[in-house]
Short mmCIF file of C-alpha atoms in Angstrom, two decimals:
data_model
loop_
_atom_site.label_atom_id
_atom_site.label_comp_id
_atom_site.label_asym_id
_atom_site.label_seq_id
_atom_site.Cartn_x
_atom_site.Cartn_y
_atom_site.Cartn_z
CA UNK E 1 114.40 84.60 -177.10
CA UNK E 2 111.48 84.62 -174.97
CA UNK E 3 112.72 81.86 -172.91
CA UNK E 4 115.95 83.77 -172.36
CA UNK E 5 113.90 86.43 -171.35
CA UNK E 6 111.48 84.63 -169.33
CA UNK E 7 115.16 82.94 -167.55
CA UNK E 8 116.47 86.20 -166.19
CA UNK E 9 113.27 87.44 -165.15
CA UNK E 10 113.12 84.89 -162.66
CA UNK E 11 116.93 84.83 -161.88
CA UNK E 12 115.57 88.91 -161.09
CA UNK E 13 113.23 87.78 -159.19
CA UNK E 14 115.79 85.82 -156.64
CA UNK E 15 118.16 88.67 -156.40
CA UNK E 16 115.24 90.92 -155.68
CA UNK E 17 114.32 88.48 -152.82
CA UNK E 18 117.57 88.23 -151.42
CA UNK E 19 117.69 92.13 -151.18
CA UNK E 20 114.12 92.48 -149.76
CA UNK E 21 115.38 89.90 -147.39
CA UNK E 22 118.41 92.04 -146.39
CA UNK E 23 116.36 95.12 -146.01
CA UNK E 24 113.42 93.35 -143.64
CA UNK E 25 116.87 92.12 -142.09
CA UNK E 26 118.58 95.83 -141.80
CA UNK E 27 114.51 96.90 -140.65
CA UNK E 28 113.62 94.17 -137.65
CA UNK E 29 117.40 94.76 -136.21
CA UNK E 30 116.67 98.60 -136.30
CA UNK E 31 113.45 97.96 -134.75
CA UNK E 32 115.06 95.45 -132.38
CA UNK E 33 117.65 97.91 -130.99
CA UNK E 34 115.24 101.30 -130.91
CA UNK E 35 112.78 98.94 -128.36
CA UNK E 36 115.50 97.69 -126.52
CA UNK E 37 117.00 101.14 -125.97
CA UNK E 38 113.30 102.58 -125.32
CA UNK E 39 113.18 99.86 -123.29
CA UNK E 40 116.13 100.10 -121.18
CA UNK E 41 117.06 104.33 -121.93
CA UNK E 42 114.07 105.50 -122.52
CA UNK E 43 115.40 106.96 -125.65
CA UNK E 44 117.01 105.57 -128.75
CA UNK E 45 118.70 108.92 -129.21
CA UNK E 46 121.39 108.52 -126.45
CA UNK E 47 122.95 105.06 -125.14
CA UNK E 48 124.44 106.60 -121.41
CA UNK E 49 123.47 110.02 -120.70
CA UNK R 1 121.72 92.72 -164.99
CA UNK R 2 124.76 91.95 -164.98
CA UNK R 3 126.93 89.70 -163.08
CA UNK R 4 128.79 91.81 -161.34
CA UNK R 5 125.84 93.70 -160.15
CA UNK R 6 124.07 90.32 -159.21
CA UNK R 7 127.22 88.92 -156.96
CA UNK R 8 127.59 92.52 -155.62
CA UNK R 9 123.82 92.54 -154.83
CA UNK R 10 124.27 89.22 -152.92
CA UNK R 11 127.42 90.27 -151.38
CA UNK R 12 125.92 92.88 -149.81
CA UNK R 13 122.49 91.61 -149.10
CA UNK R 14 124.60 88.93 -147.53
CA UNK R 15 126.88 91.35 -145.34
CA UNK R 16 123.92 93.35 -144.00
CA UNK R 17 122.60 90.34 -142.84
CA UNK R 18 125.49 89.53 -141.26
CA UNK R 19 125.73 92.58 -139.27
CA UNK R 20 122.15 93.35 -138.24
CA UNK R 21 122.77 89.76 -136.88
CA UNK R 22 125.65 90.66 -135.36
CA UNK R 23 124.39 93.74 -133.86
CA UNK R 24 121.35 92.07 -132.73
CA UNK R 25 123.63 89.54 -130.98
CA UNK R 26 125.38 92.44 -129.27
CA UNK R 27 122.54 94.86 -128.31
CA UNK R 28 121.00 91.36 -126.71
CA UNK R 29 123.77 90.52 -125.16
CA UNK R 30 124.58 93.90 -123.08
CA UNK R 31 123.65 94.36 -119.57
CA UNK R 32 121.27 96.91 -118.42
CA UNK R 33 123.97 99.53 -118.05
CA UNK R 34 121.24 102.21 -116.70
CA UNK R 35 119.89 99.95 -114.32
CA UNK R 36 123.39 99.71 -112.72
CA UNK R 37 124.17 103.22 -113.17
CA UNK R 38 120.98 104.27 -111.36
CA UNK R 39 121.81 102.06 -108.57
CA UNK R 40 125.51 102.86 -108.32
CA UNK R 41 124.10 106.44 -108.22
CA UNK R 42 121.33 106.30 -105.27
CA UNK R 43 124.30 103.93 -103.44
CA UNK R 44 126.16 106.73 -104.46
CA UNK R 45 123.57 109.05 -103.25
CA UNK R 46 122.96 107.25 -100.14
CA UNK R 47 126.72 107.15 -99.16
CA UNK R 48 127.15 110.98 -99.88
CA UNK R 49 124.03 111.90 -97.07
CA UNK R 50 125.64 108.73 -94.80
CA UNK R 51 129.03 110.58 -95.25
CA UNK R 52 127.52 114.31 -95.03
CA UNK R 53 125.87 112.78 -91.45
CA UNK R 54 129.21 111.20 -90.53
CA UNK R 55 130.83 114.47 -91.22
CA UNK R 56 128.88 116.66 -89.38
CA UNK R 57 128.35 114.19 -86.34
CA UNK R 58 132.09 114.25 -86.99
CA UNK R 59 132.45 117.71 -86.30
CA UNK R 60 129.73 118.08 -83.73
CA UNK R 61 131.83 115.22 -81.64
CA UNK R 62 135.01 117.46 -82.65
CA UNK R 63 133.56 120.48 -81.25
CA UNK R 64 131.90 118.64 -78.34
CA UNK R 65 135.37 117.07 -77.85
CA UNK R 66 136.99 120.51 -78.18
CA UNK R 67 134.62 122.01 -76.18
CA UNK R 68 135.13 119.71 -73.24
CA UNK R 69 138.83 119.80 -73.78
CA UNK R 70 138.84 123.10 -72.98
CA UNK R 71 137.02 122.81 -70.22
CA UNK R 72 139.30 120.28 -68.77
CA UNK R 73 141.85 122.71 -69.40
CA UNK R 74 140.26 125.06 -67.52
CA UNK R 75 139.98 122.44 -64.72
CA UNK R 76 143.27 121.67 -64.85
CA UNK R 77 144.27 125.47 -64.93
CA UNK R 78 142.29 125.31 -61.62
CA UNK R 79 143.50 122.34 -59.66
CA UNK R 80 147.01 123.62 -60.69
CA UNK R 81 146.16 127.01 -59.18
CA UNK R 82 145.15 124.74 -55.94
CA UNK R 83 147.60 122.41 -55.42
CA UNK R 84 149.87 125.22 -55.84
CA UNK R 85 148.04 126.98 -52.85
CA UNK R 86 147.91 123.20 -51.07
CA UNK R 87 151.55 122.99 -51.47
CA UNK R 88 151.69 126.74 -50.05
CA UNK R 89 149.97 125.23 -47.52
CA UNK R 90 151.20 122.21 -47.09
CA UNK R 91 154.75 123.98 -46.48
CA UNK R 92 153.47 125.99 -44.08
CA UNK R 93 151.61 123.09 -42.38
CA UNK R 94 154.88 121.59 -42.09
CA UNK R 95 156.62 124.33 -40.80
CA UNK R 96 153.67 124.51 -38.18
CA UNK R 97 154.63 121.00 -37.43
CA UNK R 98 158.16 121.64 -36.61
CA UNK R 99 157.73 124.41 -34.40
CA UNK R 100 155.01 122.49 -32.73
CA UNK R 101 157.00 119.68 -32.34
CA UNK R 102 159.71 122.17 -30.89
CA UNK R 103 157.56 123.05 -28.49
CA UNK R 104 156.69 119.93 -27.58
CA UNK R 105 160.07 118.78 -27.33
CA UNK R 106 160.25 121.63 -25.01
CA UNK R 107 157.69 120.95 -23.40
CA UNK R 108 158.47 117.79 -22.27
CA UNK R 109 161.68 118.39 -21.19
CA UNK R 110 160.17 121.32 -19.08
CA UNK R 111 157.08 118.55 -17.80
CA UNK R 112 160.69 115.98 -17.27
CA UNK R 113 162.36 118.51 -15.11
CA UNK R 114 159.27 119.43 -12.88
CA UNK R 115 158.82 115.84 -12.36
CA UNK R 116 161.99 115.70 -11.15
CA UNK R 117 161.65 118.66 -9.05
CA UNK R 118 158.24 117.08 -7.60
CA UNK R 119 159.63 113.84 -7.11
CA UNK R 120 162.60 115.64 -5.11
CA UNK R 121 160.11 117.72 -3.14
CA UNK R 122 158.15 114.58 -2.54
CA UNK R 123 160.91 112.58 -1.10
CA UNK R 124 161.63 116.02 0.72
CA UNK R 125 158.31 115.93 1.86
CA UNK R 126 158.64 112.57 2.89
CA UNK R 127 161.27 112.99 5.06
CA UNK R 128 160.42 116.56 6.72
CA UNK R 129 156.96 114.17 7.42
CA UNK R 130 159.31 111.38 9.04
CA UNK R 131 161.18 114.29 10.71
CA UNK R 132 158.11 115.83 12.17
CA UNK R 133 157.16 112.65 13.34
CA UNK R 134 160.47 112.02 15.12
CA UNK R 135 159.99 115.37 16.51
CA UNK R 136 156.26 114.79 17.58
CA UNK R 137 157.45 111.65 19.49
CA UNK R 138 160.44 113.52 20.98
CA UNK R 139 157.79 116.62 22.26
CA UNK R 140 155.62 113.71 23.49
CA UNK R 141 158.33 111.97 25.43
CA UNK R 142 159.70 115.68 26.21
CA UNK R 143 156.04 116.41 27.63
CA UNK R 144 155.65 113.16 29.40
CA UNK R 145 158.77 114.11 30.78
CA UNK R 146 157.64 118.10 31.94
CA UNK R 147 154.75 116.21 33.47
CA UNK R 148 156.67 113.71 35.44
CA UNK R 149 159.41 116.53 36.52
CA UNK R 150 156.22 119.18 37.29
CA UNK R 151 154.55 116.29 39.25
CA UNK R 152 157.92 115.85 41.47
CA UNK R 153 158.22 120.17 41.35
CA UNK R 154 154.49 120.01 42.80
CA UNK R 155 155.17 116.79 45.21
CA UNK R 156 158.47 118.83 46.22
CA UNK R 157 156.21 122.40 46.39
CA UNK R 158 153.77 120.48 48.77
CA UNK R 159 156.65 119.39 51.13
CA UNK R 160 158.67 122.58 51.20
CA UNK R 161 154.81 124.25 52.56
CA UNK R 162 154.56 121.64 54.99
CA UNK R 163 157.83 122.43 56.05
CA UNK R 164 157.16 126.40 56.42
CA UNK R 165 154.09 125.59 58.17
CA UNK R 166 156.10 122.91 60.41
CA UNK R 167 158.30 125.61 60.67
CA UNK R 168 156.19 128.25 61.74
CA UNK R 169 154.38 126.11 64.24
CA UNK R 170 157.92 125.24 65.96
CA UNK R 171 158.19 128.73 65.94
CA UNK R 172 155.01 129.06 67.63
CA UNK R 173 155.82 126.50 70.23
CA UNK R 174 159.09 127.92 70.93
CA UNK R 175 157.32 131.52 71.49
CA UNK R 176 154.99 129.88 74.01
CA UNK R 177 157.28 128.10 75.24
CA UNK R 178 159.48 131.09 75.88
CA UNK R 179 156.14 132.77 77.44
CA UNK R 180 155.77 129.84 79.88
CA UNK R 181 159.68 130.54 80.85
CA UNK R 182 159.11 134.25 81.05
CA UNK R 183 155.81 133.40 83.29
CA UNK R 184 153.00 134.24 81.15
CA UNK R 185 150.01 132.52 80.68
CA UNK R 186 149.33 133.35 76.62
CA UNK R 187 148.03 130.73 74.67
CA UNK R 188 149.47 129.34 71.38
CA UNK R 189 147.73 131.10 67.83
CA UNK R 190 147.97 128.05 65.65
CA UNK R 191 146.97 124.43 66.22
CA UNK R 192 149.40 121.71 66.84
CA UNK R 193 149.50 119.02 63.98
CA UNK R 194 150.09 116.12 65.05
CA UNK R 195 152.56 114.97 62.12
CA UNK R 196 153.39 116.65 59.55
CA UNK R 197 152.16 114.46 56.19
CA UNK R 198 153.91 113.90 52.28
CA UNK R 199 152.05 116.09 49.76
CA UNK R 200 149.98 113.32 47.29
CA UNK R 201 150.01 114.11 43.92
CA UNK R 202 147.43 115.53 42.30
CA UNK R 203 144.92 113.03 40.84
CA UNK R 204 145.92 114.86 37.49
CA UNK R 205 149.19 114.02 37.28
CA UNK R 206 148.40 109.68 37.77
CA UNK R 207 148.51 108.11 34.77
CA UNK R 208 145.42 106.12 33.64
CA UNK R 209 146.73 102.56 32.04
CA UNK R 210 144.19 100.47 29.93
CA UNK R 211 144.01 97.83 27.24
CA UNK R 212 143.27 97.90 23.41
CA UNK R 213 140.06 96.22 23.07
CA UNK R 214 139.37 96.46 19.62
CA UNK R 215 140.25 98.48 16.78
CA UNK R 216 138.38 99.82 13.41
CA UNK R 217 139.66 101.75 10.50
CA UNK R 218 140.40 104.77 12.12
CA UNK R 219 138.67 104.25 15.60
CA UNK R 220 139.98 102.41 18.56
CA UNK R 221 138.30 101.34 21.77
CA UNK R 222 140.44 100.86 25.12
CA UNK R 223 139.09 99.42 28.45
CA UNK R 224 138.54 102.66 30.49
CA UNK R 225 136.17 104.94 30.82
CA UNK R 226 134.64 107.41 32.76
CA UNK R 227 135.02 105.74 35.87
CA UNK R 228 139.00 105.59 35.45
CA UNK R 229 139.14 109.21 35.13
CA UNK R 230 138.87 109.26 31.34
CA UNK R 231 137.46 112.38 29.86
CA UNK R 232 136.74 113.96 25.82
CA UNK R 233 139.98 115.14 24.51
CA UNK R 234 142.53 113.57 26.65
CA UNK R 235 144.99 111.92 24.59
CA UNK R 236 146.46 108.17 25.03
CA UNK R 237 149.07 106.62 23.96
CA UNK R 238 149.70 103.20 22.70
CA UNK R 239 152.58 100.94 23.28
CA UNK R 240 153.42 97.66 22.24
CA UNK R 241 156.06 96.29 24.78
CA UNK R 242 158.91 99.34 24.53
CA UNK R 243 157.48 100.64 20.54
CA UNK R 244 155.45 103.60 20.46
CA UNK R 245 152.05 102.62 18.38
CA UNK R 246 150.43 105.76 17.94
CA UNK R 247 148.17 108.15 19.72
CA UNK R 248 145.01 107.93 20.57
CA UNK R 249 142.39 111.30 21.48
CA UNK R 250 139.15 110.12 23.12
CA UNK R 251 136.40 111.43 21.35
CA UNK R 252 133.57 109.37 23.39
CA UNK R 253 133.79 108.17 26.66
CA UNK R 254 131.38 105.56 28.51
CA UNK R 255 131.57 104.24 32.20
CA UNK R 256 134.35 101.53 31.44
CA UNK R 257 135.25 102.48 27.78
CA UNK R 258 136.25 104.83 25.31
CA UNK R 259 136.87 105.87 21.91
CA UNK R 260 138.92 107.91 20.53
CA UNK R 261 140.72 108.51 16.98
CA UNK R 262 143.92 107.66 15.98
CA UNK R 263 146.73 109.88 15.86
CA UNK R 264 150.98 109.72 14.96
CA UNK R 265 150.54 106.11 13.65
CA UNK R 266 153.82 104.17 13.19
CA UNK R 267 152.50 100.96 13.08
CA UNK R 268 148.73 99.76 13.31
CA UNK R 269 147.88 98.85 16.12
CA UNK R 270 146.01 95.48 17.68
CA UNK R 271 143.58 94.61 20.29
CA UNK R 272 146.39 93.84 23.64
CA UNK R 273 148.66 96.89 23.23
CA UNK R 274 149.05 98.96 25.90
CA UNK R 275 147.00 101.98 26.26
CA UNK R 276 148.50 105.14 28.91
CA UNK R 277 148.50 108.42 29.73
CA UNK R 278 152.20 108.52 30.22
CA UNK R 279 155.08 106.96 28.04
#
């Protein structure tokens, strides 16, 4: 029983990486684009005024 | 957790990453669209003012152009007014022309017949001038002629008074001698002549003959003079064999020539011709 336990706490653990790894994902390309339209727009509100 | 949630969980963890990828791949990929906008707008901007300059140098030319075409209308308004006045003129130039011409035409025929009448009235001139001299001769040989017949008239008046006075001294003698007869002693009144004489003629009335000694353009010098009886004034006249020359009047006069000026010249004449008093 506890090894069962102690099994799908770790196979937890993985899926909880794999999300955390899709949100710093969904995060540095948010980042990515509000720069580059800072960068390029001045504003990450509007693409083409 | 169960399996469904864990596949879904991956599923989805997987499909973000695929788009944030993906969107990241596009956002990098994209030009600088502002960049180019911006510059499309200040060429955009900087074409409007070239084409706002063009337009009103445009219309200033277009005015200036209108401006000056009006002008030239003007102009041409004017030089149409004058060379309708020149062609006024010019018509009337012409008909100046032809009525000068007319007159000239006139003119000359006028000039054409009075050189016809003067040549006529020269040739008339001409031969009243040849007449005159025909006559001039004649009165000369007419007047050499009076002298010759008044030189016999005086030679003849001479004779006929020695004749009276012949006459009256035969008378004279017969009177006395008719005294004698009737026994008186009364002497005769007039002289007895021995014989009576010919009358000469006057020393007038003999022709002085001389020589042409030399001749200048209008002067000629003949071999008498003073001591021949040659005086200022008297006249000479010059033959050549029968041909009347011309006359000469003596305008100075030395002891054995004279000079005198020539007068009625028919032909000119030389040193040799004959120079007398009487034709």
């Amino acid at each position: 029983m506890a090894k069962k336990l102690q099994g799908n706490v770790a196979g937890n653990d993985v899926y909880t990486a794999v999300l955390a790894l899709a949100v710093l994902s969904v995060i540095a390309s948010s980042v990515y684009v509000a720069m580059k339209c800072m960068q390029e727009y001045g504003t990450i509100l509007s693409i083409v005024k | 957790m169960s399996a469904f949630t864990k596949i879904l969980t991956v599923l989805l963890s997987l499909a973000s990453i695929f788009l944030c990828g993906a969107v990241v791949s596009y956002v990098a990929s994209t030009n600088n669209v502002k960049a180019k906008y911006d510059q499309l707008d200040s060429d955009y901007k900087v074409l409007q003012s070239s084409k706002n300059v063009a337009t009103s140098r445009a219309n200033e030319i277009q005015a200036e152009a209108d401006n000056q075409v009006s002008k030239l209308k003007e102009k041409l308004a004017e030089l149409e007014v004058q060379k309708n006045s020149m062609m006024v003129e010019l018509t009337n130039a012409q008909n100046t022309a032809v009525k000068w011409q007319d007159r000239v035409n006139s003119w000359a025929g006028v000039v054409k017949s009075f050189e016809q009448t003067i040549s006529d009235m020269e040739k008339s001139l001409s031969a009243t001038r040849t007449m005159l001299s025909e006559q001039q001769i004649k009165n000369i040989e007419l007047s050499s002629k009076l002298n010759e017949m008044t030189t016999s008239l005086d030679e003849h008046i001479v004779m006929l008074n020695s004749l009276k006075s012949e006459k009256r001294r035969l008378q004279e003698q017969l009177a006395s001698l008719e005294q004698q007869v009737n026994g008186s002693a009364a002497t005769a009144v007039t002289q007895l002549k021995d014989k009576a004489m010919p009358a000469t003629a006057p020393a007038a009335y003999m022709p002085i003959t001389g020589l042409v000694t030399e001749v200048g353009a209008n002067l000629v010098s003949v071999s008498v003079g003073s001591s021949d009886g040659v005086s200022e004034g008297m006249k000479f006249h010059v033959t050549r064999g029968t041909t009347f020359i011309c006359d000469i009047v003596i305008t100075d006069v030395d002891t054995n020539i004279s000079v005198g000026v020539i007068e009625l010249k028919k032909a000119e004449p030389k040193s040799g011709d004959t120079v007398s008093t009487k034709l």
